[in-house]
Tab-separated table of C-alpha atoms in Angstrom:
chain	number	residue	atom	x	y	z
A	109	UNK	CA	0.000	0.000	0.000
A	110	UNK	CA	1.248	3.504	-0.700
A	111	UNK	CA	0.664	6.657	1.440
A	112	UNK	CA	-2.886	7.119	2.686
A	113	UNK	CA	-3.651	3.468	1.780
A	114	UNK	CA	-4.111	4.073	-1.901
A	115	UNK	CA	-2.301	1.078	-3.950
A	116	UNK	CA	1.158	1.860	-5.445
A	117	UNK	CA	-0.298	-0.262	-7.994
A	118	UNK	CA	-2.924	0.979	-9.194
A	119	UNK	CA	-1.824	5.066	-8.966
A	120	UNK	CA	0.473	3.544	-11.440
A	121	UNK	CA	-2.444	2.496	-13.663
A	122	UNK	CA	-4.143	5.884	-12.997
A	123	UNK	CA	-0.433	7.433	-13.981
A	124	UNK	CA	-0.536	5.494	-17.226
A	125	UNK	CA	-3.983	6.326	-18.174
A	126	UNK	CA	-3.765	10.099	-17.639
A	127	UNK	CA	-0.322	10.027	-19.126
A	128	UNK	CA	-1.593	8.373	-22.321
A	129	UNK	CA	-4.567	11.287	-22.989
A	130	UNK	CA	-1.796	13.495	-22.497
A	131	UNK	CA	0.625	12.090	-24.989
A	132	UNK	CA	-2.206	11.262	-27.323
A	133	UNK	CA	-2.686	15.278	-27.824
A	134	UNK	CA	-6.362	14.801	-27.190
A	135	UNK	CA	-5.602	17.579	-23.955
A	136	UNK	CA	-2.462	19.495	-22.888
A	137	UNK	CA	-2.801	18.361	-19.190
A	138	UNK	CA	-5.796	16.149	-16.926
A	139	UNK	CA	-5.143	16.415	-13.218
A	140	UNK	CA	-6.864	13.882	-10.591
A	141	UNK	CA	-7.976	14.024	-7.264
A	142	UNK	CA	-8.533	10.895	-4.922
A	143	UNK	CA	-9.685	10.800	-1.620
A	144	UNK	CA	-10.079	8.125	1.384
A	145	UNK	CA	-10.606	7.990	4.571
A	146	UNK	CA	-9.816	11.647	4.941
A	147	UNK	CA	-6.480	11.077	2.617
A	148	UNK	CA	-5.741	13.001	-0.590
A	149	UNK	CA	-3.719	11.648	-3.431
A	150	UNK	CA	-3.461	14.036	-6.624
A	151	UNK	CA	-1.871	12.992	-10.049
A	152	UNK	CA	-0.952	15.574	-12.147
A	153	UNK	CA	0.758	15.021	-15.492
A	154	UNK	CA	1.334	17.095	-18.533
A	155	UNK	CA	0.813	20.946	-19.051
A	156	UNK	CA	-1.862	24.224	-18.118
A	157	UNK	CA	-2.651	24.936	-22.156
A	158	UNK	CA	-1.802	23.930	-25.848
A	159	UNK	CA	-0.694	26.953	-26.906
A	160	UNK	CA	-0.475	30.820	-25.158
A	161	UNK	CA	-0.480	31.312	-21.773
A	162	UNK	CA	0.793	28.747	-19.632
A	163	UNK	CA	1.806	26.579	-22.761
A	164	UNK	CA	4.495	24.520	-21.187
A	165	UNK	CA	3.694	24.941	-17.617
A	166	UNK	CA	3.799	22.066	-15.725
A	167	UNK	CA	0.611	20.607	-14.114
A	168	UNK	CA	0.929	20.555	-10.200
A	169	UNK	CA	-1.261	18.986	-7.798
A	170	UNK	CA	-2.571	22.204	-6.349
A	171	UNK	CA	-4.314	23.902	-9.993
């Protein structure tokens, strides 16, 4: 079990997933929020925008 018993496991299928929209183009960035027993996890992965303002920036777990 990882922190907050969420599986190390399967954050690293939720990883993969939002890693694969990202990579596909089909969005710039995806962020995700989990929550048990009072615990947060967040994934985030990619970047704020295509193109403009905040092209490039990297997705953090607080947006």
């Amino acid at each position: 079990m990882a922190a907050g018993g969420f599986s190390a496991g399967r954050l690293t299928r939720l990883r993969r997933l939002l890693e694969r929209y990202v990579d596909s183009g089909y969005v710039p960035g995806m962020l995700a929020v989990l929550a048990r027993h009072g615990q947060v996890h967040t994934e985030a992965i990619g970047s704020l925008a295509f193109e403009g303002a905040g092209a490039g920036v990297p997705m953090a777990g607080d947006c």
